[in-house]
């Protein structure tokens, strides 16, 4: 089985300079398990791009997937989006909620059409200190808006029978302000470790990791 991790800079692993983020941790785990047990090889592809929204994802999704797809094996597609879609410039989100779900739905359908399972990760919160505050690029993020995107994601997961990893609730319950680097958006090493833990738990539940 292959695992394809699509996402933004959080998936890419920005600011986790030691371990490379949650997706690279997953890749290392699968490589270690194969080397030690010589069982089924699980190849993990980190396809995160910094700053990406679902609008950009939709354009590259099939070319990226088809270039790596093993036609003889059912794969697992992980989609982790929303932190950039929900960002506001001039009072408007970069990708409004309806378009966000439309883009993701198209990718879910395309993945399912190639016999892949899909697992969604919802949007991590932001640090309270930057809630509603414009950054150097003039972008504003709000925890209330992130909640709107996460609720839309829950509905989409139900409608498309996709899995959903609730990283947002886990961050909130652990004291989310302590899980970010100074910009208040990107998880630090502890934050990435938490996302990795939640993803592995779900992969074990659905029998991807034995």
Backbone as JSON Lines, residues from 0, in Angstrom:
{"i":0,"aa":"X","n":[0.84,-1.2,0.0],"ca":[0.0,0.0,0.0],"c":[0.87,1.24,0.0]}
{"i":1,"aa":"X","n":[0.41,2.28,-0.73],"ca":[1.07,3.58,-0.7],"c":[0.17,4.59,0.0]}
{"i":2,"aa":"X","n":[0.78,5.55,0.67],"ca":[0.04,6.61,1.36],"c":[0.5,7.94,0.77]}
{"i":3,"aa":"X","n":[-0.47,8.73,0.31],"ca":[-0.19,10.0,-0.35],"c":[-0.69,11.14,0.55]}
{"i":4,"aa":"X","n":[0.24,11.92,1.08],"ca":[-0.09,12.99,2.02],"c":[-0.1,14.33,1.3]}
{"i":5,"aa":"X","n":[-1.28,14.83,0.99],"ca":[-1.43,16.14,0.35],"c":[-1.76,17.17,1.43]}
{"i":6,"aa":"X","n":[-1.14,18.34,1.32],"ca":[-1.43,19.39,2.29],"c":[-0.59,20.63,2.02]}
{"i":7,"aa":"X","n":[-0.59,21.5,3.01],"ca":[0.14,22.77,2.89],"c":[1.46,22.67,3.65]}
{"i":8,"aa":"X","n":[1.95,23.8,4.18],"ca":[3.25,23.79,4.85],"c":[3.26,22.95,6.11]}
{"i":9,"aa":"X","n":[2.1,22.76,6.74],"ca":[2.05,21.92,7.94],"c":[2.33,20.47,7.55]}
{"i":10,"aa":"X","n":[1.76,20.01,6.45],"ca":[2.06,18.67,5.96],"c":[3.52,18.58,5.51]}
{"i":11,"aa":"X","n":[3.99,19.62,4.84],"ca":[5.38,19.62,4.38],"c":[6.36,19.52,5.54]}
{"i":12,"aa":"X","n":[5.93,19.97,6.72],"ca":[6.77,19.83,7.91],"c":[7.52,21.07,8.31]}
{"i":13,"aa":"X","n":[7.06,22.22,7.85],"ca":[7.75,23.47,8.16],"c":[7.89,23.68,9.66]}
{"i":14,"aa":"X","n":[9.08,24.05,10.07],"ca":[9.45,24.39,11.45],"c":[9.69,23.19,12.36]}
{"i":15,"aa":"X","n":[9.52,21.98,11.85],"ca":[9.93,20.81,12.62],"c":[11.27,20.36,12.06]}
{"i":16,"aa":"X","n":[12.32,21.11,12.41],"ca":[13.61,20.94,11.72],"c":[14.31,19.63,12.06]}
{"i":17,"aa":"X","n":[13.94,18.98,13.14],"ca":[14.59,17.72,13.52],"c":[13.92,16.52,12.85]}
{"i":18,"aa":"X","n":[12.59,16.47,12.88],"ca":[11.87,15.28,12.41],"c":[11.13,15.5,11.08]}
{"i":19,"aa":"X","n":[11.06,16.73,10.58],"ca":[10.46,16.97,9.28],"c":[8.95,16.99,9.23]}
{"i":20,"aa":"X","n":[8.29,17.03,10.38],"ca":[6.83,17.13,10.4],"c":[6.14,15.78,10.53]}
{"i":21,"aa":"X","n":[4.81,15.83,10.66],"ca":[4.06,14.6,10.92],"c":[4.12,13.62,9.75]}
{"i":22,"aa":"X","n":[4.1,14.11,8.51],"ca":[4.11,13.21,7.36],"c":[5.45,12.5,7.22]}
{"i":23,"aa":"X","n":[6.55,13.2,7.45],"ca":[7.86,12.56,7.38],"c":[8.07,11.6,8.54]}
{"i":24,"aa":"X","n":[7.47,11.9,9.69],"ca":[7.52,10.94,10.8],"c":[6.82,9.64,10.41]}
{"i":25,"aa":"X","n":[5.69,9.8,9.73],"ca":[4.96,8.61,9.27],"c":[5.79,7.83,8.26]}
{"i":26,"aa":"X","n":[6.44,8.54,7.36],"ca":[7.31,7.88,6.37],"c":[8.41,7.11,7.06]}
{"i":27,"aa":"X","n":[9.05,7.72,8.04],"ca":[10.14,7.04,8.74],"c":[9.64,5.81,9.49]}
{"i":28,"aa":"X","n":[8.47,5.93,10.11],"ca":[7.9,4.8,10.83],"c":[7.66,3.61,9.9]}
{"i":29,"aa":"X","n":[7.07,3.89,8.74],"ca":[6.77,2.81,7.79],"c":[8.04,2.18,7.24]}
{"i":30,"aa":"X","n":[9.07,2.98,7.02],"ca":[10.34,2.44,6.55],"c":[10.99,1.57,7.63]}
{"i":31,"aa":"X","n":[10.93,2.02,8.87],"ca":[11.52,1.25,9.97],"c":[10.79,-0.07,10.15]}
{"i":32,"aa":"X","n":[9.46,-0.04,10.07],"ca":[8.67,-1.27,10.24],"c":[8.98,-2.27,9.14]}
{"i":33,"aa":"X","n":[9.13,-1.79,7.92],"ca":[9.44,-2.7,6.81],"c":[10.83,-3.31,6.97]}
{"i":34,"aa":"X","n":[11.79,-2.48,7.39],"ca":[13.16,-2.97,7.56],"c":[13.25,-4.01,8.67]}
{"i":35,"aa":"X","n":[12.46,-3.81,9.72],"ca":[12.54,-4.69,10.88],"c":[11.71,-5.96,10.72]}
{"i":36,"aa":"X","n":[10.56,-5.84,10.0],"ca":[9.63,-6.96,9.94],"c":[9.58,-7.65,8.58]}
{"i":37,"aa":"X","n":[10.08,-6.96,7.53],"ca":[10.07,-7.51,6.18],"c":[8.67,-7.95,5.75]}
{"i":38,"aa":"X","n":[7.67,-7.21,6.19],"ca":[6.29,-7.48,5.78],"c":[5.91,-6.64,4.59]}
{"i":39,"aa":"X","n":[4.64,-6.22,4.54],"ca":[4.18,-5.38,3.45],"c":[4.86,-4.02,3.51]}
{"i":40,"aa":"X","n":[5.37,-3.57,2.38],"ca":[6.0,-2.25,2.33],"c":[4.94,-1.18,2.14]}
{"i":41,"aa":"X","n":[4.97,-0.17,3.0],"ca":[4.07,0.96,2.87],"c":[4.93,2.17,2.5]}
{"i":42,"aa":"X","n":[4.75,2.68,1.29],"ca":[5.49,3.85,0.84],"c":[4.68,5.1,1.13]}
{"i":43,"aa":"X","n":[5.29,6.06,1.78],"ca":[4.63,7.31,2.15],"c":[5.21,8.45,1.32]}
{"i":44,"aa":"X","n":[4.34,9.19,0.63],"ca":[4.76,10.34,-0.17],"c":[4.3,11.62,0.52]}
{"i":45,"aa":"X","n":[5.25,12.49,0.85],"ca":[4.92,13.8,1.41],"c":[4.73,14.77,0.25]}
{"i":46,"aa":"X","n":[3.49,15.15,-0.01],"ca":[3.15,16.01,-1.14],"c":[2.65,17.38,-0.67]}
{"i":47,"aa":"X","n":[3.12,17.8,0.5],"ca":[2.75,19.1,1.03],"c":[3.47,20.24,0.32]}
{"i":48,"aa":"X","n":[2.75,21.33,0.08],"ca":[3.31,22.54,-0.52],"c":[2.94,23.73,0.34]}
{"i":49,"aa":"X","n":[3.93,24.5,0.76],"ca":[3.69,25.66,1.6],"c":[2.77,26.67,0.93]}
{"i":50,"aa":"X","n":[1.79,27.15,1.67],"ca":[0.88,28.18,1.18],"c":[-0.25,27.68,0.31]}
{"i":51,"aa":"X","n":[-0.34,26.38,0.09],"ca":[-1.34,25.88,-0.85],"c":[-2.76,25.92,-0.29]}
{"i":52,"aa":"X","n":[-3.71,26.22,-1.17],"ca":[-5.13,26.14,-0.87],"c":[-5.72,24.97,-1.64]}
{"i":53,"aa":"X","n":[-6.98,24.67,-1.37],"ca":[-7.64,23.58,-2.09],"c":[-7.83,23.92,-3.57]}
{"i":54,"aa":"X","n":[-7.87,25.2,-3.92],"ca":[-7.99,25.58,-5.34],"c":[-6.75,25.11,-6.11]}
{"i":55,"aa":"X","n":[-5.58,25.29,-5.52],"ca":[-4.35,24.83,-6.16],"c":[-4.25,23.31,-6.12]}
{"i":56,"aa":"X","n":[-4.66,22.73,-5.01],"ca":[-4.65,21.27,-4.91],"c":[-5.45,20.64,-6.04]}
{"i":57,"aa":"X","n":[-6.62,21.16,-6.28],"ca":[-7.5,20.54,-7.28],"c":[-6.83,20.49,-8.65]}
{"i":58,"aa":"X","n":[-6.02,21.49,-8.97],"ca":[-5.34,21.53,-10.26],"c":[-4.24,20.49,-10.38]}
{"i":59,"aa":"X","n":[-3.57,20.2,-9.29],"ca":[-2.42,19.29,-9.37],"c":[-2.72,17.88,-8.87]}
{"i":60,"aa":"X","n":[-3.9,17.68,-8.3],"ca":[-4.16,16.45,-7.57],"c":[-3.98,15.2,-8.44]}
{"i":61,"aa":"X","n":[-4.69,15.11,-9.54],"ca":[-4.59,13.89,-10.35],"c":[-3.22,13.7,-11.0]}
{"i":62,"aa":"X","n":[-2.6,14.75,-11.56],"ca":[-1.25,14.54,-12.1],"c":[-0.26,14.03,-11.05]}
{"i":63,"aa":"X","n":[-0.34,14.59,-9.84],"ca":[0.56,14.16,-8.76],"c":[0.25,12.72,-8.35]}
{"i":64,"aa":"X","n":[-1.03,12.4,-8.23],"ca":[-1.42,11.06,-7.8],"c":[-1.1,10.02,-8.87]}
{"i":65,"aa":"X","n":[-1.46,10.31,-10.1],"ca":[-1.26,9.34,-11.17],"c":[0.22,9.05,-11.42]}
{"i":66,"aa":"X","n":[1.07,10.06,-11.18],"ca":[2.5,9.86,-11.39],"c":[3.1,8.87,-10.39]}
{"i":67,"aa":"X","n":[2.42,8.66,-9.26],"ca":[2.95,7.81,-8.2],"c":[2.1,6.58,-7.94]}
{"i":68,"aa":"X","n":[0.94,6.5,-8.53],"ca":[-0.04,5.48,-8.21],"c":[0.43,4.09,-8.61]}
{"i":69,"aa":"X","n":[0.27,3.15,-7.7],"ca":[0.52,1.75,-8.0],"c":[-0.81,1.13,-8.44]}
{"i":70,"aa":"X","n":[-0.97,0.82,-9.71],"ca":[-2.26,0.32,-10.2],"c":[-2.65,-1.03,-9.63]}
{"i":71,"aa":"X","n":[-1.69,-1.74,-9.03],"ca":[-1.96,-3.07,-8.5],"c":[-2.25,-3.06,-7.0]}
{"i":72,"aa":"X","n":[-2.31,-1.88,-6.41],"ca":[-2.5,-1.8,-4.97],"c":[-3.43,-0.66,-4.61]}
{"i":73,"aa":"X","n":[-4.32,-0.91,-3.67],"ca":[-5.19,0.16,-3.19],"c":[-4.41,1.07,-2.27]}
{"i":74,"aa":"X","n":[-4.48,2.37,-2.52],"ca":[-3.74,3.33,-1.72],"c":[-4.62,4.1,-0.76]}
{"i":75,"aa":"X","n":[-3.98,4.95,0.03],"ca":[-4.67,5.81,0.99],"c":[-4.24,7.25,0.74]}
{"i":76,"aa":"X","n":[-5.21,8.12,0.51],"ca":[-4.95,9.54,0.28],"c":[-5.32,10.32,1.53]}
{"i":77,"aa":"X","n":[-4.37,11.09,2.05],"ca":[-4.62,11.98,3.18],"c":[-4.69,13.41,2.66]}
{"i":78,"aa":"X","n":[-5.74,14.12,3.03],"ca":[-5.93,15.52,2.62],"c":[-5.99,16.39,3.88]}
{"i":79,"aa":"X","n":[-5.06,17.33,3.99],"ca":[-4.97,18.19,5.18],"c":[-4.94,19.65,4.74]}
{"i":80,"aa":"X","n":[-6.11,20.25,4.65],"ca":[-6.22,21.61,4.11],"c":[-7.18,22.47,4.94]}
{"i":81,"aa":"X","n":[-6.98,23.78,4.8],"ca":[-7.89,24.73,5.42],"c":[-7.21,25.93,6.06]}
{"i":82,"aa":"X","n":[-5.97,25.76,6.52],"ca":[-5.29,26.87,7.19],"c":[-5.09,28.06,6.26]}
{"i":83,"aa":"X","n":[-4.86,27.8,4.98],"ca":[-4.71,28.89,4.01],"c":[-6.04,29.28,3.39]}
{"i":84,"aa":"X","n":[-6.9,28.31,3.14],"ca":[-8.22,28.61,2.59],"c":[-8.97,29.6,3.48]}
{"i":85,"aa":"X","n":[-8.88,29.39,4.79],"ca":[-9.62,30.22,5.75],"c":[-8.99,31.59,5.99]}
{"i":86,"aa":"X","n":[-7.75,31.77,5.54],"ca":[-7.09,33.07,5.75],"c":[-7.8,34.17,4.96]}
{"i":87,"aa":"X","n":[-7.96,35.31,5.58],"ca":[-8.69,36.42,4.96],"c":[-7.74,37.51,4.47]}
{"i":88,"aa":"X","n":[-8.07,38.03,3.3],"ca":[-7.39,39.2,2.76],"c":[-8.48,40.17,2.31]}
{"i":89,"aa":"X","n":[-8.46,41.37,2.85],"ca":[-9.49,42.34,2.51],"c":[-10.88,41.91,2.95]}
{"i":90,"aa":"X","n":[-10.95,41.16,4.02],"ca":[-12.24,40.75,4.57],"c":[-12.85,39.54,3.9]}
{"i":91,"aa":"X","n":[-12.13,38.88,2.99],"ca":[-12.66,37.71,2.3],"c":[-11.65,36.57,2.38]}
{"i":92,"aa":"X","n":[-12.14,35.37,2.64],"ca":[-11.28,34.19,2.7],"c":[-10.67,33.91,1.34]}
{"i":93,"aa":"X","n":[-9.46,33.38,1.34],"ca":[-8.8,33.04,0.08],"c":[-9.64,32.03,-0.71]}
{"i":94,"aa":"X","n":[-10.23,31.09,-0.01],"ca":[-11.16,30.14,-0.62],"c":[-12.35,30.02,0.32]}
{"i":95,"aa":"X","n":[-13.51,30.49,-0.11],"ca":[-14.68,30.47,0.77],"c":[-15.12,29.04,1.03]}
{"i":96,"aa":"X","n":[-15.9,28.84,2.07],"ca":[-16.23,27.51,2.56],"c":[-16.86,26.63,1.47]}
{"i":97,"aa":"X","n":[-17.81,27.16,0.72],"ca":[-18.48,26.36,-0.3],"c":[-17.5,25.87,-1.37]}
{"i":98,"aa":"X","n":[-16.59,26.74,-1.78],"ca":[-15.59,26.34,-2.77],"c":[-14.6,25.35,-2.18]}
{"i":99,"aa":"X","n":[-14.26,25.57,-0.93],"ca":[-13.36,24.66,-0.2],"c":[-13.89,23.23,-0.23]}
{"i":100,"aa":"X","n":[-15.15,23.06,0.13],"ca":[-15.73,21.72,0.13],"c":[-15.88,21.17,-1.29]}
{"i":101,"aa":"X","n":[-16.17,22.05,-2.24],"ca":[-16.3,21.61,-3.63],"c":[-14.97,21.07,-4.16]}
{"i":102,"aa":"X","n":[-13.88,21.79,-3.87],"ca":[-12.56,21.34,-4.32],"c":[-12.19,20.0,-3.68]}
{"i":103,"aa":"X","n":[-12.42,19.89,-2.39],"ca":[-12.07,18.65,-1.7],"c":[-12.94,17.49,-2.17]}
{"i":104,"aa":"X","n":[-14.21,17.76,-2.41],"ca":[-15.11,16.72,-2.89],"c":[-14.64,16.18,-4.23]}
{"i":105,"aa":"X","n":[-14.18,17.06,-5.1],"ca":[-13.68,16.63,-6.41],"c":[-12.46,15.73,-6.26]}
{"i":106,"aa":"X","n":[-11.58,16.08,-5.32],"ca":[-10.39,15.27,-5.1],"c":[-10.74,13.92,-4.46]}
{"i":107,"aa":"X","n":[-11.68,13.94,-3.54],"ca":[-12.12,12.68,-2.91],"c":[-12.71,11.75,-3.96]}
{"i":108,"aa":"X","n":[-13.55,12.29,-4.82],"ca":[-14.18,11.47,-5.87],"c":[-13.14,10.92,-6.84]}
{"i":109,"aa":"X","n":[-12.15,11.76,-7.18],"ca":[-11.11,11.31,-8.1],"c":[-10.28,10.2,-7.47]}
{"i":110,"aa":"X","n":[-9.96,10.35,-6.19],"ca":[-9.19,9.31,-5.49],"c":[-9.97,8.02,-5.4]}
{"i":111,"aa":"X","n":[-11.25,8.12,-5.06],"ca":[-12.1,6.93,-4.95],"c":[-12.25,6.25,-6.31]}
{"i":112,"aa":"X","n":[-12.29,7.04,-7.37],"ca":[-12.39,6.47,-8.71],"c":[-11.19,5.66,-9.11]}
{"i":113,"aa":"X","n":[-10.07,5.87,-8.4],"ca":[-8.86,5.09,-8.64],"c":[-8.64,4.08,-7.51]}
{"i":114,"aa":"X","n":[-9.72,3.77,-6.8],"ca":[-9.75,2.73,-5.77],"c":[-8.91,3.07,-4.55]}
{"i":115,"aa":"X","n":[-8.78,4.35,-4.24],"ca":[-8.06,4.77,-3.05],"c":[-9.02,5.13,-1.94]}
{"i":116,"aa":"X","n":[-8.65,4.83,-0.72],"ca":[-9.38,5.31,0.45],"c":[-8.92,6.74,0.72]}
{"i":117,"aa":"X","n":[-9.77,7.51,1.4],"ca":[-9.44,8.91,1.69],"c":[-9.61,9.18,3.18]}
{"i":118,"aa":"X","n":[-8.64,9.88,3.73],"ca":[-8.66,10.29,5.12],"c":[-8.43,11.79,5.18]}
{"i":119,"aa":"X","n":[-9.33,12.51,5.83],"ca":[-9.23,13.96,5.95],"c":[-8.68,14.33,7.32]}
{"i":120,"aa":"X","n":[-7.85,15.36,7.37],"ca":[-7.41,15.95,8.63],"c":[-8.05,17.32,8.72]}
{"i":121,"aa":"X","n":[-8.69,17.61,9.85],"ca":[-9.3,18.93,9.94],"c":[-8.26,19.99,10.29]}
{"i":122,"aa":"X","n":[-8.69,21.22,10.42],"ca":[-7.78,22.37,10.5],"c":[-7.37,22.62,11.95]}
{"i":123,"aa":"X","n":[-6.08,22.72,12.18],"ca":[-5.6,23.05,13.51],"c":[-6.01,24.48,13.87]}
{"i":124,"aa":"X","n":[-6.2,24.75,15.16],"ca":[-6.49,26.13,15.57],"c":[-5.25,27.0,15.41]}
{"i":125,"aa":"X","n":[-5.39,28.28,15.67],"ca":[-4.25,29.19,15.72],"c":[-4.07,29.66,17.15]}
{"i":126,"aa":"X","n":[-2.9,30.2,17.46],"ca":[-2.65,30.73,18.8],"c":[-3.56,31.93,19.06]}
{"i":127,"aa":"X","n":[-4.0,32.06,20.28],"ca":[-4.91,33.15,20.64],"c":[-4.3,34.52,20.35]}
{"i":128,"aa":"X","n":[-2.99,34.62,20.43],"ca":[-2.32,35.92,20.25],"c":[-2.45,36.46,18.83]}
{"i":129,"aa":"X","n":[-2.71,35.6,17.84],"ca":[-2.81,36.08,16.45],"c":[-4.24,36.01,15.93]}
{"i":130,"aa":"X","n":[-5.18,35.65,16.77],"ca":[-6.58,35.54,16.34],"c":[-7.09,36.91,15.9]}
{"i":131,"aa":"X","n":[-7.37,37.06,14.61],"ca":[-7.88,38.32,14.08],"c":[-6.84,39.38,13.8]}
{"i":132,"aa":"X","n":[-5.56,39.02,13.91],"ca":[-4.47,39.98,13.71],"c":[-3.82,39.73,12.35]}
{"i":133,"aa":"X","n":[-3.67,40.78,11.55],"ca":[-3.05,40.63,10.23],"c":[-1.56,40.32,10.38]}
{"i":134,"aa":"X","n":[-1.07,39.38,9.56],"ca":[0.37,39.08,9.58],"c":[1.09,39.99,8.59]}
{"i":135,"aa":"X","n":[2.37,39.72,8.36],"ca":[3.17,40.59,7.49],"c":[2.67,40.58,6.05]}
{"i":136,"aa":"X","n":[1.96,39.55,5.66],"ca":[1.41,39.45,4.3],"c":[-0.01,39.99,4.22]}
{"i":137,"aa":"X","n":[-0.49,40.55,5.31],"ca":[-1.84,41.12,5.33],"c":[-2.93,40.09,5.48]}
{"i":138,"aa":"X","n":[-2.59,38.87,5.85],"ca":[-3.58,37.81,6.02],"c":[-4.05,37.74,7.46]}
{"i":139,"aa":"X","n":[-5.34,37.54,7.61],"ca":[-5.94,37.45,8.93],"c":[-6.55,36.06,9.09]}
{"i":140,"aa":"X","n":[-6.26,35.43,10.21],"ca":[-6.87,34.14,10.52],"c":[-7.68,34.27,11.81]}
{"i":141,"aa":"X","n":[-8.8,33.59,11.86],"ca":[-9.68,33.65,13.02],"c":[-10.08,32.23,13.41]}
{"i":142,"aa":"X","n":[-10.04,31.95,14.7],"ca":[-10.44,30.63,15.16],"c":[-11.93,30.37,14.89]}
{"i":143,"aa":"X","n":[-12.73,31.41,14.92],"ca":[-14.16,31.23,14.62],"c":[-14.35,30.76,13.18]}
{"i":144,"aa":"X","n":[-13.6,31.34,12.25],"ca":[-13.69,30.93,10.85],"c":[-13.19,29.51,10.65]}
{"i":145,"aa":"X","n":[-12.12,29.17,11.33],"ca":[-11.6,27.8,11.25],"c":[-12.67,26.81,11.68]}
{"i":146,"aa":"X","n":[-13.46,27.18,12.68],"ca":[-14.57,26.33,13.11],"c":[-15.57,26.1,12.0]}
{"i":147,"aa":"X","n":[-15.84,27.13,11.21],"ca":[-16.77,26.98,10.07],"c":[-16.23,25.97,9.05]}
{"i":148,"aa":"X","n":[-14.94,26.05,8.77],"ca":[-14.33,25.13,7.81],"c":[-14.34,23.7,8.35]}
{"i":149,"aa":"X","n":[-14.09,23.55,9.63],"ca":[-14.08,22.21,10.21],"c":[-15.47,21.58,10.23]}
{"i":150,"aa":"X","n":[-16.48,22.38,10.47],"ca":[-17.85,21.84,10.42],"c":[-18.22,21.42,8.99]}
{"i":151,"aa":"X","n":[-17.78,22.21,8.02],"ca":[-18.03,21.84,6.62],"c":[-17.29,20.55,6.28]}
{"i":152,"aa":"X","n":[-16.11,20.39,6.83],"ca":[-15.32,19.19,6.58],"c":[-15.99,17.95,7.18]}
{"i":153,"aa":"X","n":[-16.58,18.11,8.35],"ca":[-17.31,17.0,8.97],"c":[-18.47,16.55,8.08]}
{"i":154,"aa":"X","n":[-19.21,17.51,7.55],"ca":[-20.33,17.16,6.66],"c":[-19.83,16.45,5.41]}
{"i":155,"aa":"X","n":[-18.73,16.95,4.85],"ca":[-18.17,16.36,3.65],"c":[-17.72,14.92,3.91]}
{"i":156,"aa":"X","n":[-17.1,14.69,5.05],"ca":[-16.64,13.34,5.39],"c":[-17.81,12.38,5.47]}
{"i":157,"aa":"X","n":[-18.9,12.83,6.06],"ca":[-20.09,11.97,6.14],"c":[-20.67,11.7,4.76]}
{"i":158,"aa":"X","n":[-20.78,12.75,3.96],"ca":[-21.38,12.61,2.62],"c":[-20.57,11.7,1.71]}
{"i":159,"aa":"X","n":[-19.24,11.75,1.84],"ca":[-18.36,10.98,0.95],"c":[-17.81,9.72,1.61]}
{"i":160,"aa":"X","n":[-18.28,9.42,2.82],"ca":[-17.8,8.23,3.55],"c":[-16.28,8.22,3.67]}
{"i":161,"aa":"X","n":[-15.72,9.38,3.94],"ca":[-14.28,9.51,4.14],"c":[-13.97,9.51,5.63]}
{"i":162,"aa":"X","n":[-12.77,9.09,5.99],"ca":[-12.35,9.16,7.37],"c":[-12.0,10.59,7.75]}
{"i":163,"aa":"X","n":[-12.02,10.87,9.04],"ca":[-11.7,12.22,9.52],"c":[-10.89,12.13,10.81]}
{"i":164,"aa":"X","n":[-9.74,12.78,10.82],"ca":[-8.9,12.87,12.01],"c":[-9.1,14.24,12.63]}
{"i":165,"aa":"X","n":[-9.57,14.27,13.86],"ca":[-9.9,15.54,14.53],"c":[-8.67,16.07,15.27]}
{"i":166,"aa":"X","n":[-7.76,16.68,14.52],"ca":[-6.57,17.25,15.15],"c":[-6.91,18.53,15.92]}
{"i":167,"aa":"X","n":[-7.95,19.23,15.47],"ca":[-8.33,20.49,16.11],"c":[-8.69,20.27,17.58]}
{"i":168,"aa":"X","n":[-9.55,19.31,17.86],"ca":[-9.96,19.07,19.25],"c":[-8.78,18.65,20.11]}
{"i":169,"aa":"X","n":[-7.88,17.85,19.53],"ca":[-6.71,17.41,20.29],"c":[-5.82,18.59,20.65]}
{"i":170,"aa":"X","n":[-5.62,19.51,19.71],"ca":[-4.83,20.7,20.0],"c":[-5.47,21.53,21.1]}
{"i":171,"aa":"X","n":[-6.77,21.71,21.02],"ca":[-7.47,22.52,22.01],"c":[-7.38,21.89,23.4]}
{"i":172,"aa":"X","n":[-7.5,20.58,23.47],"ca":[-7.49,19.91,24.77],"c":[-6.11,19.88,25.4]}
{"i":173,"aa":"X","n":[-5.07,20.0,24.58],"ca":[-3.69,19.96,25.1],"c":[-3.14,21.35,25.44]}
{"i":174,"aa":"X","n":[-3.94,22.4,25.26],"ca":[-3.43,23.75,25.45],"c":[-2.71,24.21,24.21]}
{"i":175,"aa":"X","n":[-3.49,24.58,23.19],"ca":[-2.96,24.77,21.85],"c":[-1.87,25.81,21.72]}
{"i":176,"aa":"X","n":[-1.88,26.84,22.55],"ca":[-0.86,27.88,22.42],"c":[0.56,27.34,22.59]}
{"i":177,"aa":"X","n":[0.71,26.24,23.31],"ca":[2.04,25.67,23.55],"c":[2.51,24.77,22.41]}
{"i":178,"aa":"X","n":[1.67,24.59,21.39],"ca":[1.99,23.64,20.32],"c":[2.39,24.32,19.02]}
{"i":179,"aa":"X","n":[2.65,25.64,19.08],"ca":[3.02,26.38,17.88],"c":[4.4,27.02,18.02]}
{"i":180,"aa":"X","n":[5.0,27.31,16.86],"ca":[6.18,28.15,16.85],"c":[5.72,29.61,17.01]}
{"i":181,"aa":"X","n":[6.65,30.54,16.91],"ca":[6.34,31.93,17.24],"c":[5.27,32.56,16.36]}
{"i":182,"aa":"X","n":[5.07,32.05,15.13],"ca":[4.06,32.67,14.25],"c":[2.64,32.32,14.63]}
{"i":183,"aa":"X","n":[2.45,31.38,15.54],"ca":[1.11,31.05,16.02],"c":[0.27,30.24,15.07]}
{"i":184,"aa":"X","n":[0.83,29.83,13.93],"ca":[0.11,29.06,12.91],"c":[0.7,27.66,12.73]}
{"i":185,"aa":"X","n":[2.02,27.61,12.62],"ca":[2.68,26.34,12.33],"c":[3.0,25.58,13.62]}
{"i":186,"aa":"X","n":[2.66,24.3,13.66],"ca":[2.99,23.51,14.86],"c":[4.49,23.42,15.08]}
{"i":187,"aa":"X","n":[4.87,23.37,16.35],"ca":[6.26,23.08,16.69],"c":[6.45,21.56,16.7]}
{"i":188,"aa":"X","n":[7.58,21.1,17.17],"ca":[7.85,19.66,17.16],"c":[6.8,18.89,17.96]}
{"i":189,"aa":"X","n":[6.39,19.45,19.1],"ca":[5.37,18.78,19.92],"c":[4.03,18.74,19.19]}
{"i":190,"aa":"X","n":[3.72,19.8,18.46],"ca":[2.48,19.82,17.69],"c":[2.48,18.79,16.59]}
{"i":191,"aa":"X","n":[3.6,18.67,15.88],"ca":[3.7,17.66,14.83],"c":[3.65,16.25,15.42]}
{"i":192,"aa":"X","n":[4.26,16.07,16.59],"ca":[4.21,14.76,17.24],"c":[2.77,14.38,17.57]}
{"i":193,"aa":"X","n":[1.97,15.36,17.97],"ca":[0.56,15.1,18.29],"c":[-0.22,14.71,17.03]}
{"i":194,"aa":"X","n":[-0.01,15.45,15.94],"ca":[-0.7,15.1,14.69],"c":[-0.29,13.7,14.25]}
{"i":195,"aa":"X","n":[0.99,13.39,14.32],"ca":[1.5,12.07,13.96],"c":[0.84,10.98,14.81]}
{"i":196,"aa":"X","n":[0.71,11.23,16.09],"ca":[0.08,10.27,17.0],"c":[-1.37,10.01,16.6]}
{"i":197,"aa":"X","n":[-2.09,11.07,16.27],"ca":[-3.5,10.92,15.9],"c":[-3.67,10.2,14.57]}
{"i":198,"aa":"X","n":[-2.8,10.52,13.6],"ca":[-2.86,9.85,12.3],"c":[-2.56,8.36,12.47]}
{"i":199,"aa":"X","n":[-1.53,8.03,13.23],"ca":[-1.18,6.63,13.44],"c":[-2.3,5.88,14.14]}
{"i":200,"aa":"X","n":[-2.95,6.52,15.09],"ca":[-4.07,5.88,15.78],"c":[-5.18,5.54,14.81]}
{"i":201,"aa":"X","n":[-5.49,6.47,13.89],"ca":[-6.53,6.21,12.9],"c":[-6.09,5.14,11.9]}
{"i":202,"aa":"X","n":[-4.84,5.18,11.48],"ca":[-4.35,4.16,10.56],"c":[-4.38,2.77,11.19]}
{"i":203,"aa":"X","n":[-4.13,2.69,12.47],"ca":[-4.24,1.41,13.16],"c":[-5.69,0.96,13.24]}
{"i":204,"aa":"X","n":[-6.58,1.92,13.48],"ca":[-8.01,1.59,13.6],"c":[-8.56,1.02,12.31]}
{"i":205,"aa":"X","n":[-8.1,1.54,11.18],"ca":[-8.61,1.05,9.89],"c":[-7.7,-0.01,9.27]}
{"i":206,"aa":"X","n":[-6.8,-0.54,10.11],"ca":[-5.96,-1.68,9.74],"c":[-4.95,-1.39,8.64]}
{"i":207,"aa":"X","n":[-4.53,-0.13,8.52],"ca":[-3.45,0.2,7.6],"c":[-2.11,-0.07,8.28]}
{"i":208,"aa":"X","n":[-2.01,0.29,9.56],"ca":[-0.84,-0.07,10.37],"c":[-1.25,-1.2,11.29]}
{"i":209,"aa":"X","n":[-0.63,-2.33,11.12],"ca":[-0.99,-3.48,11.95],"c":[-0.34,-3.43,13.33]}
